[in-house]
Amino acid sequence: MGKRKDLSEFDKGQIVMARQLGQSISKTAALVGCSRSAVVNIFQKWSNEGAVVNWRQSHGLSRLIDARGERRLARVVRSNRRATVAQTAQEVNAGSDRKVSEYTVHHSLLRMGLHSRRQVRVPMLTPVHLRKCQQWTLENQNWTTEQWKTVVWS
């Protein structure tokens, strides 16, 4: 019953049988390969309750979006790749009895490796923009290094 792992049912049975046969605590612990305190605790539980059951608790709340929910979420994302997290959360909540927040959907998407689905597009240059860029380039093509240092964005 140490911090590393729970003992198997067989090991617990060995501990109870060895102690009933008069084996010492130290010899029983060496036989099973566990600590002396584990031997004492298991034998006491067996003496008081008649059986030894593991009651190891899990940590924290269970996830609202489990493995099955992640598969459903992936299917929703594949159906509309351009949807925002809010729209995806709304669609997930529409067909489910357990409501999840946008935050939960967002973190589930990150855990699944679906980071950014929306492509960032740069607006195309119009003929006017293109002409102005070329004109600016021709005007400034003979600038010195000192002149370029005065430009704010350089």
Tab-separated table of N, CA and C in Angstrom:
chain	number	residue	atom	x	y	z
A	1	MET	N	0.831	-1.192	0.000
A	1	MET	CA	0.000	0.000	0.000
A	1	MET	C	0.873	1.253	0.000
A	2	GLY	N	2.061	1.159	-0.565
A	2	GLY	CA	2.961	2.297	-0.582
A	2	GLY	C	2.560	3.330	-1.605
A	3	LYS	N	3.389	4.334	-1.752
A	3	LYS	CA	3.085	5.404	-2.692
A	3	LYS	C	3.303	4.963	-4.125
A	4	ARG	N	4.132	3.918	-4.309
A	4	ARG	CA	4.472	3.515	-5.665
A	4	ARG	C	3.332	2.812	-6.372
A	5	LYS	N	2.724	1.812	-5.734
A	5	LYS	CA	1.659	1.066	-6.385
A	5	LYS	C	0.847	0.333	-5.333
A	6	ASP	N	-0.350	-0.083	-5.712
A	6	ASP	CA	-1.150	-0.916	-4.836
A	6	ASP	C	-0.685	-2.353	-4.983
A	7	LEU	N	-0.785	-3.107	-3.916
A	7	LEU	CA	-0.422	-4.517	-3.965
A	7	LEU	C	-1.524	-5.304	-4.659
A	8	SER	N	-1.151	-6.379	-5.331
A	8	SER	CA	-2.144	-7.212	-6.011
A	8	SER	C	-2.924	-8.020	-4.968
A	9	GLU	N	-4.019	-8.597	-5.422
A	9	GLU	CA	-4.840	-9.410	-4.533
A	9	GLU	C	-4.047	-10.623	-4.033
A	10	PHE	N	-3.208	-11.175	-4.892
A	10	PHE	CA	-2.378	-12.318	-4.511
A	10	PHE	C	-1.421	-11.936	-3.382
A	11	ASP	N	-0.762	-10.770	-3.520
A	11	ASP	CA	0.173	-10.313	-2.485
A	11	ASP	C	-0.548	-10.077	-1.157
A	12	LYS	N	-1.742	-9.516	-1.223
A	12	LYS	CA	-2.510	-9.291	0.000
A	12	LYS	C	-2.876	-10.620	0.660
A	13	GLY	N	-3.236	-11.597	-0.172
A	13	GLY	CA	-3.545	-12.927	0.359
A	13	GLY	C	-2.326	-13.570	1.005
A	14	GLN	N	-1.157	-13.379	0.386
A	14	GLN	CA	0.079	-13.903	0.966
A	14	GLN	C	0.351	-13.282	2.342
A	15	ILE	N	0.143	-11.967	2.426
A	15	ILE	CA	0.380	-11.262	3.694
A	15	ILE	C	-0.543	-11.806	4.778
A	16	VAL	N	-1.830	-11.937	4.475
A	16	VAL	CA	-2.804	-12.415	5.463
A	16	VAL	C	-2.467	-13.842	5.891
A	17	MET	N	-2.149	-14.702	4.921
A	17	MET	CA	-1.857	-16.106	5.239
A	17	MET	C	-0.578	-16.227	6.065
A	18	ALA	N	0.459	-15.474	5.690
A	18	ALA	CA	1.720	-15.539	6.427
A	18	ALA	C	1.543	-15.060	7.865
A	19	ARG	N	0.785	-14.011	8.048
A	19	ARG	CA	0.569	-13.493	9.401
A	19	ARG	C	-0.273	-14.470	10.226
A	20	GLN	N	-1.245	-15.130	9.576
A	20	GLN	CA	-2.064	-16.108	10.304
A	20	GLN	C	-1.235	-17.317	10.724
A	21	LEU	N	-0.237	-17.660	9.907
A	21	LEU	CA	0.628	-18.796	10.234
A	21	LEU	C	1.702	-18.438	11.249
A	22	GLY	N	1.733	-17.173	11.707
A	22	GLY	CA	2.653	-16.767	12.747
A	22	GLY	C	3.958	-16.177	12.235
A	23	GLN	N	4.044	-15.877	10.962
A	23	GLN	CA	5.246	-15.274	10.382
A	23	GLN	C	5.398	-13.850	10.932
A	24	SER	N	6.619	-13.409	11.153
A	24	SER	CA	6.831	-12.061	11.673
A	24	SER	C	6.533	-11.022	10.589
A	25	ILE	N	6.383	-9.778	11.015
A	25	ILE	CA	6.086	-8.684	10.081
A	25	ILE	C	7.249	-8.494	9.110
A	26	SER	N	8.466	-8.523	9.624
A	26	SER	CA	9.642	-8.309	8.767
A	26	SER	C	9.797	-9.409	7.739
A	27	LYS	N	9.608	-10.676	8.140
A	27	LYS	CA	9.738	-11.798	7.212
A	27	LYS	C	8.623	-11.764	6.166
A	28	THR	N	7.419	-11.363	6.586
A	28	THR	CA	6.299	-11.263	5.648
A	28	THR	C	6.568	-10.167	4.620
A	29	ALA	N	7.106	-9.044	5.085
A	29	ALA	CA	7.423	-7.939	4.168
A	29	ALA	C	8.502	-8.360	3.177
A	30	ALA	N	9.500	-9.110	3.634
A	30	ALA	CA	10.558	-9.586	2.738
A	30	ALA	C	10.005	-10.596	1.741
A	31	LEU	N	9.081	-11.445	2.174
A	31	LEU	CA	8.483	-12.447	1.307
A	31	LEU	C	7.703	-11.805	0.155
A	32	VAL	N	6.909	-10.787	0.485
A	32	VAL	CA	6.056	-10.137	-0.520
A	32	VAL	C	6.823	-9.064	-1.282
A	33	GLY	N	7.793	-8.435	-0.630
A	33	GLY	CA	8.554	-7.364	-1.277
A	33	GLY	C	7.890	-6.013	-1.109
A	34	CYS	N	7.406	-5.755	0.089
A	34	CYS	CA	6.776	-4.469	0.368
A	34	CYS	C	7.283	-3.968	1.718
A	35	SER	N	6.784	-2.846	2.171
A	35	SER	CA	7.228	-2.272	3.438
A	35	SER	C	6.534	-2.966	4.610
A	36	ARG	N	7.128	-2.811	5.771
A	36	ARG	CA	6.549	-3.392	6.980
A	36	ARG	C	5.219	-2.722	7.324
A	37	SER	N	5.145	-1.399	7.078
A	37	SER	CA	3.895	-0.693	7.383
A	37	SER	C	2.760	-1.182	6.488
A	38	ALA	N	3.088	-1.562	5.256
A	38	ALA	CA	2.061	-2.096	4.365
A	38	ALA	C	1.530	-3.421	4.897
A	39	VAL	N	2.426	-4.251	5.420
A	39	VAL	CA	2.013	-5.535	5.998
A	39	VAL	C	1.074	-5.297	7.180
A	40	VAL	N	1.447	-4.372	8.066
A	40	VAL	CA	0.628	-4.074	9.238
A	40	VAL	C	-0.736	-3.552	8.814
A	41	ASN	N	-0.750	-2.604	7.876
A	41	ASN	CA	-2.032	-2.006	7.449
A	41	ASN	C	-2.942	-3.041	6.802
A	42	ILE	N	-2.403	-3.883	5.949
A	42	ILE	CA	-3.235	-4.868	5.253
A	42	ILE	C	-3.782	-5.890	6.240
A	43	PHE	N	-2.960	-6.347	7.150
A	43	PHE	CA	-3.439	-7.346	8.117
A	43	PHE	C	-4.479	-6.743	9.051
A	44	GLN	N	-4.291	-5.474	9.445
A	44	GLN	CA	-5.292	-4.814	10.301
A	44	GLN	C	-6.618	-4.661	9.564
A	45	LYS	N	-6.564	-4.250	8.309
A	45	LYS	CA	-7.809	-4.108	7.536
A	45	LYS	C	-8.506	-5.452	7.401
A	46	TRP	N	-7.727	-6.485	7.154
A	46	TRP	CA	-8.330	-7.809	7.005
A	46	TRP	C	-8.945	-8.276	8.333
A	47	SER	N	-8.268	-7.993	9.433
A	47	SER	CA	-8.775	-8.398	10.756
A	47	SER	C	-10.059	-7.661	11.103
A	48	ASN	N	-10.116	-6.357	10.791
A	48	ASN	CA	-11.274	-5.538	11.170
A	48	ASN	C	-12.444	-5.695	10.208
A	49	GLU	N	-12.169	-5.718	8.916
A	49	GLU	CA	-13.235	-5.677	7.919
A	49	GLU	C	-13.478	-7.012	7.231
A	50	GLY	N	-12.532	-7.919	7.345
A	50	GLY	CA	-12.702	-9.213	6.707
A	50	GLY	C	-12.235	-9.249	5.267
A	51	ALA	N	-11.947	-8.107	4.692
A	51	ALA	CA	-11.459	-8.031	3.316
A	51	ALA	C	-10.599	-6.787	3.187
A	52	VAL	N	-9.729	-6.803	2.179
A	52	VAL	CA	-8.861	-5.649	1.929
A	52	VAL	C	-9.178	-5.145	0.524
A	53	VAL	N	-9.629	-3.906	0.442
A	53	VAL	CA	-10.014	-3.324	-0.842
A	53	VAL	C	-9.207	-2.055	-1.064
A	54	ASN	N	-8.774	-1.852	-2.294
A	54	ASN	CA	-8.066	-0.612	-2.632
A	54	ASN	C	-9.080	0.503	-2.822
A	55	TRP	N	-8.882	1.584	-2.118
A	55	TRP	CA	-9.759	2.747	-2.268
A	55	TRP	C	-8.966	3.932	-2.770
A	56	ARG	N	-8.023	3.680	-3.661
A	56	ARG	CA	-7.198	4.768	-4.187
A	56	ARG	C	-8.090	5.724	-4.963
A	57	GLN	N	-7.960	6.997	-4.651
A	57	GLN	CA	-8.815	7.997	-5.289
A	57	GLN	C	-8.132	8.593	-6.500
A	58	SER	N	-8.939	9.025	-7.445
A	58	SER	CA	-8.395	9.718	-8.606
A	58	SER	C	-8.178	11.179	-8.250
A	59	HIS	N	-7.461	11.909	-9.095
A	59	HIS	CA	-7.188	13.313	-8.782
A	59	HIS	C	-8.104	14.200	-9.621
A	60	GLY	N	-8.767	15.115	-8.979
A	60	GLY	CA	-9.531	16.152	-9.654
A	60	GLY	C	-10.787	15.643	-10.343
A	61	LEU	N	-11.413	16.556	-11.052
A	61	LEU	CA	-12.622	16.228	-11.796
A	61	LEU	C	-12.280	15.424	-13.038
A	62	SER	N	-13.237	14.622	-13.475
A	62	SER	CA	-13.033	13.919	-14.734
A	62	SER	C	-13.266	14.916	-15.873
A	63	ARG	N	-12.641	14.662	-16.996
A	63	ARG	CA	-12.749	15.577	-18.129
A	63	ARG	C	-14.153	15.553	-18.719
A	64	LEU	N	-14.644	16.730	-19.076
A	64	LEU	CA	-15.946	16.810	-19.724
A	64	LEU	C	-15.867	16.262	-21.144
A	65	ILE	N	-14.723	16.482	-21.798
A	65	ILE	CA	-14.531	15.966	-23.154
A	65	ILE	C	-13.533	14.819	-23.053
A	66	ASP	N	-14.069	13.595	-23.045
A	66	ASP	CA	-13.222	12.415	-22.938
A	66	ASP	C	-12.801	11.963	-24.341
A	67	ALA	N	-12.311	10.741	-24.490
A	67	ALA	CA	-11.820	10.250	-25.784
A	67	ALA	C	-12.946	10.247	-26.824
A	68	ARG	N	-14.130	9.834	-26.409
A	68	ARG	CA	-15.266	9.812	-27.335
A	68	ARG	C	-15.654	11.236	-27.738
A	69	GLY	N	-15.650	12.139	-26.746
A	69	GLY	CA	-15.961	13.538	-27.027
A	69	GLY	C	-14.928	14.184	-27.936
A	70	GLU	N	-13.657	13.785	-27.796
A	70	GLU	CA	-12.611	14.322	-28.676
A	70	GLU	C	-12.820	13.867	-30.113
A	71	ARG	N	-13.252	12.621	-30.290
A	71	ARG	CA	-13.545	12.143	-31.657
A	71	ARG	C	-14.699	12.939	-32.262
A	72	ARG	N	-15.717	13.214	-31.444
A	72	ARG	CA	-16.857	14.003	-31.930
A	72	ARG	C	-16.422	15.436	-32.249
A	73	LEU	N	-15.579	15.997	-31.391
A	73	LEU	CA	-15.078	17.352	-31.604
A	73	LEU	C	-14.260	17.426	-32.890
A	74	ALA	N	-13.431	16.419	-33.132
A	74	ALA	CA	-12.639	16.387	-34.364
A	74	ALA	C	-13.552	16.314	-35.586
A	75	ARG	N	-14.644	15.556	-35.475
A	75	ARG	CA	-15.596	15.454	-36.586
A	75	ARG	C	-16.277	16.799	-36.841
A	76	VAL	N	-16.612	17.523	-35.774
A	76	VAL	CA	-17.232	18.849	-35.910
A	76	VAL	C	-16.256	19.818	-36.572
A	77	VAL	N	-14.989	19.757	-36.169
A	77	VAL	CA	-13.983	20.656	-36.733
A	77	VAL	C	-13.761	20.344	-38.207
A	78	ARG	N	-13.711	19.052	-38.548
A	78	ARG	CA	-13.517	18.684	-39.958
A	78	ARG	C	-14.686	19.128	-40.834
A	79	SER	N	-15.890	19.147	-40.261
A	79	SER	CA	-17.049	19.547	-41.055
A	79	SER	C	-17.037	21.036	-41.377
A	80	ASN	N	-16.460	21.853	-40.503
A	80	ASN	CA	-16.381	23.293	-40.751
A	80	ASN	C	-15.047	23.807	-40.227
A	81	ARG	N	-14.028	23.767	-41.058
A	81	ARG	CA	-12.677	24.121	-40.640
A	81	ARG	C	-12.510	25.613	-40.357
A	82	ARG	N	-13.368	26.432	-40.910
A	82	ARG	CA	-13.214	27.877	-40.750
A	82	ARG	C	-13.990	28.417	-39.546
A	83	ALA	N	-14.623	27.538	-38.786
A	83	ALA	CA	-15.419	27.970	-37.639
A	83	ALA	C	-14.510	28.434	-36.502
A	84	THR	N	-14.987	29.398	-35.756
A	84	THR	CA	-14.253	29.871	-34.582
A	84	THR	C	-14.492	28.896	-33.428
A	85	VAL	N	-13.777	29.108	-32.335
A	85	VAL	CA	-13.943	28.244	-31.164
A	85	VAL	C	-15.357	28.391	-30.607
A	86	ALA	N	-15.879	29.611	-30.615
A	86	ALA	CA	-17.233	29.844	-30.103
A	86	ALA	C	-18.265	29.087	-30.934
A	87	GLN	N	-18.116	29.130	-32.248
A	87	GLN	CA	-19.057	28.414	-33.114
A	87	GLN	C	-18.930	26.908	-32.933
A	88	THR	N	-17.693	26.438	-32.775
A	88	THR	CA	-17.468	25.010	-32.570
A	88	THR	C	-18.075	24.560	-31.244
A	89	ALA	N	-17.902	25.357	-30.195
A	89	ALA	CA	-18.474	25.024	-28.886
A	89	ALA	C	-19.996	24.989	-28.961
A	90	GLN	N	-20.567	25.915	-29.688
A	90	GLN	CA	-22.024	25.956	-29.835
A	90	GLN	C	-22.524	24.700	-30.547
A	91	GLU	N	-21.797	24.274	-31.570
A	91	GLU	CA	-22.199	23.084	-32.314
A	91	GLU	C	-22.023	21.816	-31.479
A	92	VAL	N	-20.971	21.764	-30.669
A	92	VAL	CA	-20.750	20.605	-29.793
A	92	VAL	C	-21.850	20.534	-28.742
A	93	ASN	N	-22.235	21.672	-28.193
A	93	ASN	CA	-23.268	21.702	-27.157
A	93	ASN	C	-24.649	21.399	-27.712
A	94	ALA	N	-24.858	21.630	-29.003
A	94	ALA	CA	-26.180	21.421	-29.586
A	94	ALA	C	-26.582	19.954	-29.541
A	95	GLY	N	-25.644	19.051	-29.729
A	95	GLY	CA	-25.997	17.640	-29.775
A	95	GLY	C	-25.602	16.874	-28.536
A	96	SER	N	-25.414	17.549	-27.421
A	96	SER	CA	-24.928	16.861	-26.229
A	96	SER	C	-25.753	17.265	-25.016
A	97	ASP	N	-25.846	16.343	-24.061
A	97	ASP	CA	-26.563	16.673	-22.833
A	97	ASP	C	-25.654	17.368	-21.823
A	98	ARG	N	-24.327	17.191	-21.969
A	98	ARG	CA	-23.365	17.876	-21.093
A	98	ARG	C	-22.837	19.106	-21.806
A	99	LYS	N	-23.066	20.263	-21.226
A	99	LYS	CA	-22.640	21.520	-21.834
A	99	LYS	C	-21.199	21.814	-21.451
A	100	VAL	N	-20.411	22.221	-22.441
A	100	VAL	CA	-19.005	22.562	-22.206
A	100	VAL	C	-18.780	24.006	-22.624
A	101	SER	N	-17.838	24.654	-21.973
A	101	SER	CA	-17.564	26.056	-22.262
A	101	SER	C	-16.616	26.182	-23.449
A	102	GLU	N	-16.497	27.398	-23.957
A	102	GLU	CA	-15.557	27.672	-25.044
A	102	GLU	C	-14.134	27.394	-24.586
A	103	TYR	N	-13.853	27.705	-23.336
A	103	TYR	CA	-12.531	27.475	-22.757
A	103	TYR	C	-12.177	25.987	-22.822
A	104	THR	N	-13.135	25.132	-22.446
A	104	THR	CA	-12.914	23.685	-22.472
A	104	THR	C	-12.687	23.199	-23.888
A	105	VAL	N	-13.486	23.698	-24.827
A	105	VAL	CA	-13.329	23.310	-26.232
A	105	VAL	C	-11.967	23.761	-26.742
A	106	HIS	N	-11.584	24.981	-26.398
A	106	HIS	CA	-10.299	25.520	-26.849
A	106	HIS	C	-9.139	24.653	-26.355
A	107	HIS	N	-9.157	24.306	-25.070
A	107	HIS	CA	-8.071	23.513	-24.512
A	107	HIS	C	-8.085	22.076	-25.036
A	108	SER	N	-9.262	21.553	-25.331
A	108	SER	CA	-9.332	20.220	-25.932
A	108	SER	C	-8.746	20.240	-27.335
A	109	LEU	N	-9.029	21.299	-28.088
A	109	LEU	CA	-8.467	21.415	-29.431
A	109	LEU	C	-6.944	21.517	-29.377
A	110	LEU	N	-6.426	22.265	-28.412
A	110	LEU	CA	-4.969	22.373	-28.260
A	110	LEU	C	-4.369	21.025	-27.898
A	111	ARG	N	-5.020	20.286	-26.988
A	111	ARG	CA	-4.523	18.979	-26.572
A	111	ARG	C	-4.537	17.994	-27.741
A	112	MET	N	-5.510	18.149	-28.642
A	112	MET	CA	-5.618	17.269	-29.800
A	112	MET	C	-4.647	17.659	-30.911
A	113	GLY	N	-4.002	18.810	-30.773
A	113	GLY	CA	-3.052	19.251	-31.793
A	113	GLY	C	-3.678	20.102	-32.880
A	114	LEU	N	-4.904	20.548	-32.679
A	114	LEU	CA	-5.590	21.404	-33.652
A	114	LEU	C	-5.439	22.845	-33.195
A	115	HIS	N	-4.321	23.449	-33.535
A	115	HIS	CA	-4.023	24.777	-33.013
A	115	HIS	C	-4.742	25.860	-33.788
A	116	SER	N	-4.297	26.139	-34.977
A	116	SER	CA	-4.865	27.232	-35.748
A	116	SER	C	-5.373	26.666	-37.054
A	117	ARG	N	-6.648	26.785	-37.262
A	117	ARG	CA	-7.212	26.200	-38.462
A	117	ARG	C	-7.489	27.253	-39.524
A	118	ARG	N	-7.569	28.501	-39.116
A	118	ARG	CA	-7.935	29.535	-40.070
A	118	ARG	C	-6.678	30.115	-40.707
A	119	GLN	N	-6.671	30.144	-42.024
A	119	GLN	CA	-5.525	30.655	-42.758
A	119	GLN	C	-5.535	32.179	-42.738
A	120	VAL	N	-4.365	32.755	-42.504
A	120	VAL	CA	-4.246	34.211	-42.503
A	120	VAL	C	-3.942	34.644	-43.924
A	121	ARG	N	-4.777	35.512	-44.454
A	121	ARG	CA	-4.601	35.946	-45.831
A	121	ARG	C	-4.166	37.404	-45.869
A	122	VAL	N	-3.286	37.692	-46.789
A	122	VAL	CA	-2.808	39.050	-46.995
A	122	VAL	C	-3.583	39.611	-48.182
A	123	PRO	N	-4.088	40.832	-48.069
A	123	PRO	CA	-4.849	41.380	-49.195
A	123	PRO	C	-3.956	41.556	-50.422
A	124	MET	N	-4.511	41.282	-51.578
A	124	MET	CA	-3.768	41.410	-52.832
A	124	MET	C	-3.518	42.890	-53.122
A	125	LEU	N	-2.409	43.158	-53.780
A	125	LEU	CA	-2.113	44.539	-54.161
A	125	LEU	C	-2.926	44.921	-55.391
A	126	THR	N	-3.543	46.081	-55.298
A	126	THR	CA	-4.271	46.590	-56.453
A	126	THR	C	-3.270	47.238	-57.401
A	127	PRO	N	-3.658	47.486	-58.635
A	127	PRO	CA	-2.742	48.162	-59.570
A	127	PRO	C	-2.266	49.522	-59.057
A	128	VAL	N	-3.107	50.222	-58.311
A	128	VAL	CA	-2.715	51.520	-57.759
A	128	VAL	C	-1.617	51.330	-56.713
A	129	HIS	N	-1.799	50.343	-55.802
A	129	HIS	CA	-0.788	50.071	-54.790
A	129	HIS	C	0.531	49.657	-55.430
A	130	LEU	N	0.438	48.821	-56.432
A	130	LEU	CA	1.635	48.341	-57.107
A	130	LEU	C	2.408	49.496	-57.740
A	131	ARG	N	1.688	50.411	-58.383
A	131	ARG	CA	2.316	51.567	-59.023
A	131	ARG	C	2.978	52.466	-57.973
A	132	LYS	N	2.312	52.699	-56.828
A	132	LYS	CA	2.882	53.542	-55.775
A	132	LYS	C	4.133	52.899	-55.176
A	133	CYS	N	4.124	51.576	-54.996
A	133	CYS	CA	5.304	50.878	-54.463
A	133	CYS	C	6.487	51.015	-55.422
A	134	GLN	N	6.223	50.838	-56.702
A	134	GLN	CA	7.304	50.960	-57.690
A	134	GLN	C	7.848	52.388	-57.737
A	135	GLN	N	6.962	53.369	-57.661
A	135	GLN	CA	7.383	54.765	-57.666
A	135	GLN	C	8.247	55.070	-56.444
A	136	TRP	N	7.837	54.602	-55.271
A	136	TRP	CA	8.609	54.834	-54.043
A	136	TRP	C	9.979	54.170	-54.159
A	137	THR	N	10.026	52.969	-54.720
A	137	THR	CA	11.295	52.252	-54.876
A	137	THR	C	12.243	53.012	-55.785
A	138	LEU	N	11.725	53.541	-56.887
A	138	LEU	CA	12.572	54.295	-57.818
A	138	LEU	C	13.088	55.581	-57.191
A	139	GLU	N	12.256	56.234	-56.391
A	139	GLU	CA	12.677	57.481	-55.737
A	139	GLU	C	13.774	57.229	-54.703
A	140	ASN	N	13.739	56.073	-54.026
A	140	ASN	CA	14.645	55.823	-52.907
A	140	ASN	C	15.744	54.806	-53.216
A	141	GLN	N	15.938	54.455	-54.463
A	141	GLN	CA	16.923	53.416	-54.758
A	141	GLN	C	18.372	53.878	-54.577
A	142	ASN	N	18.638	55.170	-54.588
A	142	ASN	CA	19.996	55.665	-54.434
A	142	ASN	C	20.263	56.226	-53.037
A	143	TRP	N	19.469	55.861	-52.076
A	143	TRP	CA	19.666	56.357	-50.719
A	143	TRP	C	20.941	55.769	-50.118
A	144	THR	N	21.551	56.545	-49.207
A	144	THR	CA	22.734	56.085	-48.490
A	144	THR	C	22.298	55.346	-47.227
A	145	THR	N	23.240	54.724	-46.562
A	145	THR	CA	22.937	54.014	-45.319
A	145	THR	C	22.425	54.971	-44.253
A	146	GLU	N	22.989	56.182	-44.206
A	146	GLU	CA	22.550	57.168	-43.218
A	146	GLU	C	21.098	57.562	-43.440
A	147	GLN	N	20.694	57.689	-44.690
A	147	GLN	CA	19.298	58.035	-44.974
A	147	GLN	C	18.361	56.893	-44.566
A	148	TRP	N	18.790	55.655	-44.800
A	148	TRP	CA	17.946	54.515	-44.426
A	148	TRP	C	17.813	54.392	-42.912
A	149	LYS	N	18.804	54.854	-42.163
A	149	LYS	CA	18.743	54.765	-40.700
A	149	LYS	C	17.691	55.700	-40.117
A	150	THR	N	17.307	56.714	-40.873
A	150	THR	CA	16.301	57.659	-40.380
A	150	THR	C	14.862	57.145	-40.580
A	151	VAL	N	14.723	56.061	-41.314
A	151	VAL	CA	13.400	55.503	-41.546
A	151	VAL	C	12.964	54.772	-40.275
A	152	VAL	N	11.734	54.972	-39.854
A	152	VAL	CA	11.245	54.449	-38.579
A	152	VAL	C	11.226	52.930	-38.562
A	153	TRP	N	10.831	52.281	-39.639
A	153	TRP	CA	10.653	50.827	-39.622
A	153	TRP	C	11.920	50.045	-39.915
A	154	SER	N	13.063	50.703	-40.117
A	154	SER	CA	14.261	49.932	-40.459
A	154	SER	C	15.041	49.521	-39.226
